[in-house]
mmCIF file of C-alpha atoms in Angstrom:
data_model
loop_
_atom_site.group_PDB
_atom_site.id
_atom_site.type_symbol
_atom_site.label_atom_id
_atom_site.label_comp_id
_atom_site.label_asym_id
_atom_site.label_seq_id
_atom_site.Cartn_x
_atom_site.Cartn_y
_atom_site.Cartn_z
ATOM 1 C CA MET S 1 23.262 -11.029 41.161
ATOM 2 C CA ASN S 2 20.141 -11.508 43.261
ATOM 3 C CA THR S 3 17.685 -14.028 41.808
ATOM 4 C CA LEU S 4 13.941 -13.673 42.199
ATOM 5 C CA GLU S 5 11.322 -16.324 41.605
ATOM 6 C CA LYS S 6 7.562 -15.907 41.525
ATOM 7 C CA ASN S 7 4.914 -18.527 41.981
ATOM 8 C CA ILE S 8 1.604 -16.936 41.058
ATOM 9 C CA ASP S 9 -1.438 -19.140 40.565
ATOM 10 C CA ALA S 10 -4.141 -17.616 38.407
ATOM 11 C CA PHE S 11 -7.104 -16.469 40.472
ATOM 12 C CA ASP S 12 -9.194 -19.287 39.015
ATOM 13 C CA ASP S 13 -6.559 -21.984 39.529
ATOM 14 C CA GLU S 14 -6.551 -24.726 42.141
ATOM 15 C CA GLU S 15 -5.978 -22.515 45.168
ATOM 16 C CA ASP S 16 -8.821 -20.195 46.010
ATOM 17 C CA GLU S 17 -6.761 -18.142 48.449
ATOM 18 C CA ILE S 18 -5.148 -15.027 47.058
ATOM 19 C CA ILE S 19 -1.461 -15.600 47.793
ATOM 20 C CA GLU S 20 1.621 -14.754 45.762
ATOM 21 C CA THR S 21 4.942 -16.315 46.780
ATOM 22 C CA ILE S 22 8.161 -14.470 45.972
ATOM 23 C CA VAL S 23 11.585 -15.994 46.677
ATOM 24 C CA ILE S 24 14.748 -13.882 46.612
ATOM 25 C CA ASN S 25 18.197 -15.480 46.752
ATOM 26 C CA VAL S 26 20.532 -12.751 47.974
ATOM 27 C CA ASP S 27 23.707 -12.085 45.999
ATOM 28 C CA PRO S 28 27.024 -13.270 47.555
ATOM 29 C CA GLY S 29 28.346 -9.721 47.328
ATOM 30 C CA GLN S 30 25.372 -8.053 49.011
ATOM 31 C CA THR S 31 26.274 -5.559 51.741
ATOM 32 C CA PHE S 32 24.365 -5.615 55.027
ATOM 33 C CA MET S 33 21.045 -3.760 54.721
ATOM 34 C CA ARG S 34 17.828 -3.555 56.745
ATOM 35 C CA LEU S 35 15.266 -6.067 55.481
ATOM 36 C CA ASP S 36 12.509 -3.533 54.840
ATOM 37 C CA LYS S 37 14.858 -1.251 52.903
ATOM 38 C CA TYR S 38 16.297 -4.155 50.951
ATOM 39 C CA LEU S 39 12.865 -5.381 49.897
ATOM 40 C CA SER S 40 11.666 -1.887 48.981
ATOM 41 C CA HIS S 41 14.759 -1.465 46.824
ATOM 42 C CA HIS S 42 14.405 -4.798 45.024
ATOM 43 C CA LEU S 43 10.611 -4.953 44.714
ATOM 44 C CA LYS S 44 9.852 -1.630 43.064
ATOM 45 C CA ASN S 45 6.254 -2.508 42.214
ATOM 46 C CA ILE S 46 5.313 -3.328 45.810
ATOM 47 C CA SER S 47 4.717 -0.464 48.229
ATOM 48 C CA ARG S 48 6.743 -0.166 51.401
ATOM 49 C CA ASN S 49 3.485 -0.294 53.342
ATOM 50 C CA ARG S 50 2.657 -3.707 51.868
ATOM 51 C CA ILE S 51 6.156 -4.916 52.683
ATOM 52 C CA GLN S 52 5.860 -3.689 56.277
ATOM 53 C CA ASN S 53 2.468 -5.385 56.633
ATOM 54 C CA ALA S 54 3.915 -8.626 55.318
ATOM 55 C CA ILE S 55 6.795 -8.539 57.805
ATOM 56 C CA GLU S 56 4.500 -7.667 60.728
ATOM 57 C CA THR S 57 2.189 -10.596 59.928
ATOM 58 C CA ASP S 58 5.113 -13.057 59.713
ATOM 59 C CA SER S 59 4.569 -13.372 55.970
ATOM 60 C CA VAL S 60 8.254 -12.716 55.274
ATOM 61 C CA LYS S 61 10.797 -15.349 56.240
ATOM 62 C CA VAL S 62 14.574 -15.302 55.980
ATOM 63 C CA ASN S 63 16.137 -18.751 55.816
ATOM 64 C CA GLU S 64 12.741 -20.150 56.930
ATOM 65 C CA ASN S 65 12.656 -17.960 60.064
ATOM 66 C CA ASN S 66 10.386 -15.054 61.026
ATOM 67 C CA VAL S 67 12.301 -11.792 61.287
ATOM 68 C CA LYS S 68 11.809 -8.132 62.204
ATOM 69 C CA PRO S 69 11.980 -5.204 59.762
ATOM 70 C CA SER S 70 15.328 -4.261 61.285
ATOM 71 C CA TYR S 71 16.910 -7.597 60.368
ATOM 72 C CA LYS S 72 20.131 -7.070 58.400
ATOM 73 C CA VAL S 73 20.092 -8.912 55.092
ATOM 74 C CA LYS S 74 23.314 -10.879 54.569
ATOM 75 C CA PRO S 75 24.916 -12.495 51.517
ATOM 76 C CA LEU S 76 23.271 -15.763 50.421
ATOM 77 C CA ASP S 77 20.162 -15.231 52.558
ATOM 78 C CA LYS S 78 16.994 -16.778 51.171
ATOM 79 C CA ILE S 79 14.025 -14.432 51.564
ATOM 80 C CA THR S 80 10.493 -15.765 51.068
ATOM 81 C CA LEU S 81 7.479 -13.453 50.891
ATOM 82 C CA SER S 82 3.879 -14.654 50.901
ATOM 83 C CA LEU S 83 1.820 -11.662 49.812
ATOM 84 C CA ALA S 84 -1.869 -11.077 49.377
ATOM 85 C CA LYS S 85 -1.930 -10.636 45.632
ATOM 86 C CA ALA S 86 -3.917 -8.879 42.954
ATOM 87 C CA SER S 87 -6.907 -10.906 41.853
ATOM 88 C CA GLY S 88 -6.358 -10.396 38.154
ATOM 89 C CA ILE S 89 -9.418 -8.161 37.921
ATOM 90 C CA PRO S 90 -8.925 -5.105 35.669
ATOM 91 C CA SER S 91 -8.901 -1.745 37.416
ATOM 92 C CA GLU S 92 -11.780 -0.467 35.262
ATOM 93 C CA VAL S 93 -14.376 -2.660 36.999
ATOM 94 C CA LEU S 94 -17.779 -0.994 36.737
ATOM 95 C CA PRO S 95 -19.161 0.043 40.147
ATOM 96 C CA GLU S 96 -22.743 -1.182 40.571
ATOM 97 C CA ASP S 97 -25.257 -0.363 43.271
ATOM 98 C CA ILE S 98 -26.015 -3.961 44.195
ATOM 99 C CA PRO S 99 -27.436 -4.622 47.686
ATOM 100 C CA LEU S 100 -25.176 -6.682 49.936
ATOM 101 C CA ASN S 101 -26.235 -8.860 52.845
ATOM 102 C CA ILE S 102 -23.634 -7.672 55.358
ATOM 103 C CA VAL S 103 -23.599 -9.872 58.452
ATOM 104 C CA TYR S 104 -20.860 -7.979 60.297
ATOM 105 C CA GLU S 105 -18.657 -4.960 59.661
ATOM 106 C CA ASP S 106 -15.954 -2.973 61.448
ATOM 107 C CA ASP S 107 -13.025 -0.788 60.362
ATOM 108 C CA ASP S 108 -10.933 -3.791 59.329
ATOM 109 C CA LEU S 109 -13.268 -6.241 57.632
ATOM 110 C CA MET S 110 -16.796 -7.275 56.867
ATOM 111 C CA ILE S 111 -18.657 -10.549 56.509
ATOM 112 C CA VAL S 112 -20.999 -10.927 53.541
ATOM 113 C CA ASN S 113 -23.642 -13.628 53.137
ATOM 114 C CA LYS S 114 -23.490 -14.234 49.386
ATOM 115 C CA SER S 115 -26.642 -15.214 47.538
ATOM 116 C CA PRO S 116 -26.297 -18.319 45.339
ATOM 117 C CA GLU S 117 -26.848 -16.506 42.044
ATOM 118 C CA MET S 118 -24.133 -13.914 42.664
ATOM 119 C CA VAL S 119 -20.711 -14.420 41.072
ATOM 120 C CA VAL S 120 -17.762 -13.279 43.191
ATOM 121 C CA HIS S 121 -15.625 -11.602 40.528
ATOM 122 C CA PRO S 122 -15.979 -10.575 36.855
ATOM 123 C CA GLY S 123 -14.918 -12.887 34.059
ATOM 124 C CA HIS S 124 -16.021 -15.631 31.676
ATOM 125 C CA GLY S 125 -19.289 -13.983 30.690
ATOM 126 C CA ASN S 126 -20.013 -12.425 34.087
ATOM 127 C CA TYR S 127 -18.586 -8.925 33.772
ATOM 128 C CA THR S 128 -21.343 -7.189 35.707
ATOM 129 C CA GLY S 129 -23.566 -7.991 38.649
ATOM 130 C CA THR S 130 -20.736 -9.545 40.655
ATOM 131 C CA LEU S 131 -19.700 -9.123 44.264
ATOM 132 C CA VAL S 132 -16.655 -7.171 43.098
ATOM 133 C CA ASN S 133 -18.857 -4.709 41.178
ATOM 134 C CA ALA S 134 -20.854 -4.181 44.367
ATOM 135 C CA LEU S 135 -17.758 -3.777 46.546
ATOM 136 C CA VAL S 136 -16.202 -1.203 44.227
ATOM 137 C CA HIS S 137 -19.441 0.807 44.436
ATOM 138 C CA HIS S 138 -19.980 0.591 48.187
ATOM 139 C CA PHE S 139 -16.378 1.023 49.352
ATOM 140 C CA ALA S 140 -14.012 3.488 47.725
ATOM 141 C CA ASN S 141 -10.894 2.585 49.694
ATOM 142 C CA LEU S 142 -10.691 -1.183 49.741
ATOM 143 C CA PRO S 143 -7.177 -2.667 49.366
ATOM 144 C CA THR S 144 -5.748 -2.197 45.886
ATOM 145 C CA GLY S 145 -3.496 -4.434 43.880
ATOM 146 C CA ILE S 146 -0.414 -3.988 41.735
ATOM 147 C CA ASP S 147 0.242 -3.876 38.000
ATOM 148 C CA GLY S 148 -2.892 -1.833 37.345
ATOM 149 C CA LYS S 149 -5.220 -4.433 38.799
ATOM 150 C CA VAL S 150 -7.695 -4.133 41.625
ATOM 151 C CA ARG S 151 -7.942 -6.443 44.608
ATOM 152 C CA PRO S 152 -11.077 -5.244 46.404
ATOM 153 C CA GLY S 153 -10.553 -7.007 49.703
ATOM 154 C CA LEU S 154 -11.029 -10.556 48.403
ATOM 155 C CA VAL S 155 -9.318 -13.056 50.669
ATOM 156 C CA HIS S 156 -11.127 -16.171 49.423
ATOM 157 C CA ARG S 157 -14.096 -16.965 47.228
ATOM 158 C CA ILE S 158 -16.991 -19.355 46.785
ATOM 159 C CA ASP S 159 -18.447 -20.571 43.511
ATOM 160 C CA LYS S 160 -21.391 -19.230 41.615
ATOM 161 C CA GLY S 161 -24.332 -21.339 42.715
ATOM 162 C CA THR S 162 -22.900 -21.710 46.211
ATOM 163 C CA SER S 163 -24.348 -19.497 48.922
ATOM 164 C CA GLY S 164 -22.873 -18.396 52.208
ATOM 165 C CA LEU S 165 -20.271 -16.460 54.152
ATOM 166 C CA LEU S 166 -17.281 -14.554 52.787
ATOM 167 C CA VAL S 167 -14.840 -12.295 54.626
ATOM 168 C CA ILE S 168 -13.778 -9.057 52.914
ATOM 169 C CA ALA S 169 -10.690 -7.137 54.062
ATOM 170 C CA LYS S 170 -11.041 -3.352 54.245
ATOM 171 C CA THR S 171 -7.374 -2.433 54.799
ATOM 172 C CA GLU S 172 -4.041 -3.574 53.368
ATOM 173 C CA TYR S 173 -2.951 -4.905 56.760
ATOM 174 C CA SER S 174 -6.197 -6.860 57.211
ATOM 175 C CA MET S 175 -5.835 -8.240 53.700
ATOM 176 C CA GLN S 176 -2.353 -9.557 54.435
ATOM 177 C CA PHE S 177 -3.250 -10.842 57.908
ATOM 178 C CA LEU S 178 -6.342 -12.719 56.742
ATOM 179 C CA ALA S 179 -4.753 -14.046 53.553
ATOM 180 C CA LYS S 180 -1.971 -15.612 55.601
ATOM 181 C CA GLN S 181 -4.501 -17.434 57.781
ATOM 182 C CA PHE S 182 -6.166 -18.911 54.716
ATOM 183 C CA ALA S 183 -2.792 -19.875 53.261
ATOM 184 C CA ASP S 184 -1.738 -21.489 56.555
ATOM 185 C CA HIS S 185 -5.106 -23.311 56.814
ATOM 186 C CA THR S 186 -5.774 -21.914 60.303
ATOM 187 C CA THR S 187 -9.277 -20.660 59.520
ATOM 188 C CA GLU S 188 -12.394 -22.738 60.157
ATOM 189 C CA ARG S 189 -14.841 -23.199 57.295
ATOM 190 C CA THR S 190 -17.948 -25.333 57.534
ATOM 191 C CA TYR S 191 -20.290 -26.096 54.637
ATOM 192 C CA ASN S 192 -23.628 -27.862 54.409
ATOM 193 C CA ALA S 193 -24.288 -29.955 51.327
ATOM 194 C CA LEU S 194 -27.078 -32.187 50.083
ATOM 195 C CA ILE S 195 -25.590 -35.208 48.348
ATOM 196 C CA TRP S 196 -26.931 -38.161 46.433
ATOM 197 C CA GLY S 197 -27.005 -41.384 48.448
ATOM 198 C CA GLU S 198 -25.664 -42.258 51.880
ATOM 199 C CA PRO S 199 -21.913 -42.557 52.549
ATOM 200 C CA LYS S 200 -20.811 -45.944 53.895
ATOM 201 C CA GLU S 201 -19.264 -44.231 56.900
ATOM 202 C CA PRO S 202 -21.300 -41.556 58.731
ATOM 203 C CA LYS S 203 -18.116 -39.588 59.323
ATOM 204 C CA GLY S 204 -14.855 -39.532 57.414
ATOM 205 C CA THR S 205 -11.968 -37.678 55.803
ATOM 206 C CA ILE S 206 -11.209 -37.415 52.102
ATOM 207 C CA ASN S 207 -7.498 -36.807 51.509
ATOM 208 C CA ALA S 208 -6.903 -36.735 47.771
ATOM 209 C CA HIS S 209 -5.144 -34.241 45.522
ATOM 210 C CA ILE S 210 -7.248 -31.947 43.351
ATOM 211 C CA GLY S 211 -6.212 -30.278 40.105
ATOM 212 C CA ARG S 212 -7.670 -28.892 36.921
ATOM 213 C CA GLY S 213 -9.198 -31.535 34.687
ATOM 214 C CA PHE S 214 -7.113 -32.637 31.717
ATOM 215 C CA LYS S 215 -10.124 -32.942 29.418
ATOM 216 C CA ASP S 216 -12.146 -30.034 30.781
ATOM 217 C CA ARG S 217 -10.268 -27.178 32.480
ATOM 218 C CA ARG S 218 -13.520 -25.852 33.937
ATOM 219 C CA ILE S 219 -13.780 -28.705 36.414
ATOM 220 C CA SER S 220 -11.543 -30.116 39.122
ATOM 221 C CA ASP S 221 -10.427 -33.728 38.997
ATOM 222 C CA VAL S 222 -9.232 -35.869 41.894
ATOM 223 C CA PHE S 223 -5.783 -37.468 41.748
ATOM 224 C CA PRO S 224 -5.591 -39.895 44.700
ATOM 225 C CA ASP S 225 -1.999 -40.929 43.950
ATOM 226 C CA GLY S 226 -0.833 -37.357 44.457
ATOM 227 C CA ASP S 227 0.998 -37.281 41.131
ATOM 228 C CA TYR S 228 -0.837 -34.143 40.014
ATOM 229 C CA GLY S 229 -2.733 -31.264 41.544
ATOM 230 C CA LYS S 230 -2.455 -30.062 45.135
ATOM 231 C CA GLU S 231 -3.200 -31.549 48.517
ATOM 232 C CA ALA S 232 -6.889 -31.326 49.408
ATOM 233 C CA ILE S 233 -8.448 -32.477 52.677
ATOM 234 C CA THR S 234 -12.185 -32.528 53.396
ATOM 235 C CA HIS S 235 -13.764 -33.800 56.622
ATOM 236 C CA TYR S 236 -17.432 -34.759 56.330
ATOM 237 C CA GLU S 237 -20.179 -35.890 58.681
ATOM 238 C CA VAL S 238 -23.705 -37.038 57.850
ATOM 239 C CA ILE S 239 -26.272 -34.865 59.624
ATOM 240 C CA LYS S 240 -29.389 -36.509 58.246
ATOM 241 C CA ASN S 241 -29.991 -39.455 55.964
ATOM 242 C CA MET S 242 -33.078 -39.308 53.743
ATOM 243 C CA ARG S 243 -32.709 -42.660 51.973
ATOM 244 C CA TYR S 244 -31.859 -41.329 48.522
ATOM 245 C CA VAL S 245 -30.062 -38.168 49.605
ATOM 246 C CA SER S 246 -28.122 -37.076 52.694
ATOM 247 C CA LEU S 247 -27.510 -33.750 54.366
ATOM 248 C CA ILE S 248 -23.856 -33.493 55.369
ATOM 249 C CA LYS S 249 -21.487 -31.099 57.092
ATOM 250 C CA CYS S 250 -18.042 -30.517 55.579
ATOM 251 C CA ASN S 251 -15.006 -28.889 57.168
ATOM 252 C CA LEU S 252 -12.180 -27.787 54.913
ATOM 253 C CA GLU S 253 -8.502 -28.015 55.786
ATOM 254 C CA THR S 254 -7.541 -26.749 52.345
ATOM 255 C CA GLY S 255 -9.248 -24.465 49.870
ATOM 256 C CA ARG S 256 -9.103 -25.869 46.357
ATOM 257 C CA THR S 257 -11.448 -24.901 43.564
ATOM 258 C CA HIS S 258 -14.620 -27.049 43.723
ATOM 259 C CA GLN S 259 -13.045 -29.040 46.573
ATOM 260 C CA ILE S 260 -16.224 -30.366 48.185
ATOM 261 C CA ARG S 261 -17.929 -30.885 44.840
ATOM 262 C CA ALA S 262 -14.998 -32.848 43.395
ATOM 263 C CA HIS S 263 -14.320 -34.846 46.557
ATOM 264 C CA MET S 264 -17.937 -35.908 47.002
ATOM 265 C CA LYS S 265 -18.155 -37.038 43.400
ATOM 266 C CA TYR S 266 -14.923 -38.969 43.927
ATOM 267 C CA ILE S 267 -16.484 -41.040 46.737
ATOM 268 C CA GLY S 268 -19.655 -41.600 44.721
ATOM 269 C CA HIS S 269 -21.935 -39.004 46.293
ATOM 270 C CA THR S 270 -22.243 -36.084 43.895
ATOM 271 C CA LEU S 271 -23.916 -32.933 45.193
ATOM 272 C CA PHE S 272 -27.633 -32.701 44.503
ATOM 273 C CA ASN S 273 -28.292 -30.798 41.247
ATOM 274 C CA ASP S 274 -24.598 -30.109 40.640
ATOM 275 C CA ALA S 275 -24.757 -29.972 36.848
ATOM 276 C CA THR S 276 -20.986 -29.566 36.475
ATOM 277 C CA TYR S 277 -20.327 -32.907 38.163
ATOM 278 C CA GLY S 278 -23.376 -34.861 36.991
ATOM 279 C CA GLY S 279 -25.620 -34.324 40.006
ATOM 280 C CA ASP S 280 -28.484 -32.901 37.948
ATOM 281 C CA LYS S 281 -29.719 -36.403 37.107
ATOM 282 C CA VAL S 282 -31.617 -38.966 39.168
ATOM 283 C CA LEU S 283 -28.674 -40.832 40.691
ATOM 284 C CA ARG S 284 -30.489 -42.683 43.484
ATOM 285 C CA GLY S 285 -34.013 -43.947 44.004
ATOM 286 C CA ASP S 286 -36.924 -45.470 42.125
ATOM 287 C CA LEU S 287 -37.504 -45.730 38.404
ATOM 288 C CA PHE S 288 -41.138 -44.710 38.695
ATOM 289 C CA SER S 289 -42.204 -41.619 36.786
ATOM 290 C CA LYS S 290 -43.714 -39.997 39.894
ATOM 291 C CA TYR S 291 -40.360 -40.188 41.673
ATOM 292 C CA LYS S 292 -38.558 -38.723 38.673
ATOM 293 C CA GLN S 293 -41.080 -35.893 38.590
ATOM 294 C CA PHE S 294 -40.554 -35.309 42.300
ATOM 295 C CA VAL S 295 -36.796 -34.982 41.774
ATOM 296 C CA GLU S 296 -37.320 -32.636 38.826
ATOM 297 C CA ASN S 297 -39.523 -30.466 41.033
ATOM 298 C CA CYS S 298 -36.726 -30.355 43.603
ATOM 299 C CA PHE S 299 -34.265 -29.308 40.897
ATOM 300 C CA GLU S 300 -36.580 -26.427 40.024
ATOM 301 C CA ILE S 301 -36.687 -25.290 43.641
ATOM 302 C CA ILE S 302 -32.898 -25.299 44.001
ATOM 303 C CA PRO S 303 -31.560 -24.675 40.473
ATOM 304 C CA ARG S 304 -27.929 -24.955 41.567
ATOM 305 C CA GLN S 305 -25.582 -27.238 43.462
ATOM 306 C CA ALA S 306 -26.938 -27.745 46.989
ATOM 307 C CA LEU S 307 -23.968 -26.238 48.818
ATOM 308 C CA HIS S 308 -23.879 -23.507 51.471
ATOM 309 C CA ALA S 309 -20.892 -21.931 53.260
ATOM 310 C CA LYS S 310 -22.507 -22.044 56.689
ATOM 311 C CA SER S 311 -19.846 -20.889 59.134
ATOM 312 C CA LEU S 312 -16.525 -19.083 59.113
ATOM 313 C CA GLY S 313 -13.947 -18.579 61.857
ATOM 314 C CA PHE S 314 -10.637 -16.696 61.971
ATOM 315 C CA ILE S 315 -8.443 -14.464 64.148
ATOM 316 C CA HIS S 316 -9.305 -10.774 63.900
ATOM 317 C CA PRO S 317 -6.408 -8.768 62.411
ATOM 318 C CA THR S 318 -6.538 -5.994 65.028
ATOM 319 C CA THR S 319 -7.968 -7.451 68.241
ATOM 320 C CA LYS S 320 -6.294 -10.843 67.656
ATOM 321 C CA GLU S 321 -9.440 -12.440 69.060
ATOM 322 C CA TRP S 322 -11.157 -15.437 67.484
ATOM 323 C CA MET S 323 -14.183 -14.440 65.394
ATOM 324 C CA GLN S 324 -16.904 -16.971 64.598
ATOM 325 C CA PHE S 325 -19.838 -16.408 62.252
ATOM 326 C CA ASP S 326 -22.742 -18.668 61.364
ATOM 327 C CA SER S 327 -25.542 -18.422 58.813
ATOM 328 C CA GLU S 328 -28.872 -20.103 58.200
ATOM 329 C CA LEU S 329 -29.517 -22.261 55.173
ATOM 330 C CA PRO S 330 -31.117 -20.205 52.385
ATOM 331 C CA GLU S 331 -34.772 -20.637 51.518
ATOM 332 C CA ASP S 332 -34.266 -22.807 48.421
ATOM 333 C CA PHE S 333 -32.132 -25.236 50.416
ATOM 334 C CA THR S 334 -34.586 -25.531 53.320
ATOM 335 C CA LYS S 335 -37.541 -25.998 50.956
ATOM 336 C CA VAL S 336 -35.832 -28.924 49.241
ATOM 337 C CA LEU S 337 -35.047 -30.543 52.590
ATOM 338 C CA GLU S 338 -38.696 -30.147 53.597
ATOM 339 C CA LYS S 339 -39.838 -31.750 50.331
ATOM 340 C CA TRP S 340 -37.597 -34.759 50.896
ATOM 341 C CA ASP S 341 -38.865 -35.112 54.469
ATOM 342 C CA HIS S 342 -42.461 -34.949 53.265
ATOM 343 C CA TYR S 343 -41.787 -37.424 50.451
ATOM 344 C CA LEU S 344 -40.324 -40.011 52.818
ATOM 345 C CA GLN S 345 -43.160 -39.626 55.321
ATOM 346 C CA PHE S 346 -45.701 -40.613 52.705
ATOM 347 C CA LYS S 347 -43.520 -43.075 50.844
#
């Protein structure tokens, strides 16, 4: 009898990419059959179109090798599928006419510059006003999921309180093609962050596993020994040092929940005003009341973690050309940087 295994991380778990891995161990008595027909027969809840897209994007491997749809499945083959999966969002999501800042759009995808206050998907007290609510309203035919759930083109996500660029897939093929790039870590993602203090090294790499916190499942903890969580790699570079805070650039090799926020706390440089990780307190600087008031004023200007998804690069699903997008820092971020500059000039 064929055996089938699924490895499905919840949408809010460590990995922020939307990938579902299915492994099929073919029965010893299996007769030869075309791969696409075999998969359609054994995966009743997945459309043949999705299966074809997965094969065409090299998201289906047989015995660790890429194959064509015409490949003949043989006894004892091991078939591995990496599919763009349903996001766990109920199909009855309320469409809402929420304006979107669309940076780029074509028939296959679009790039959205998310405002910091917008949540990406419904859940945990945010059932309306999300990016998903807006997408369902603006686009009637975005890629759908399975099991009665909707997957409105989400390939990756960024946290509430974080601003910046997101790519949205508009077709099933684009969804699969882009999701594979995120899973294979072949995209380029650059963030700007304002952190407390100045790192000892102006440039470095943080390679430490990240997983859900044991005491608080809402946060991500770092496990440097690698005995828990998943591999997480963040490259950082200091752009500007402002004595008590620093503006940095971060490039992600992996995409774990709260990766930059958890990694920067781990090396002792929590993001400015990141309440979840303790950055909403005066962590560097003077004890004078005027300085404390200055910091509080900065917190009021940027009432969120100072993190912005600045640039995004990937291969286009149809043209196969490299696409690169960049965004400016939002107003609250630039105002805080200006205040710190002004403070140091007159310090």
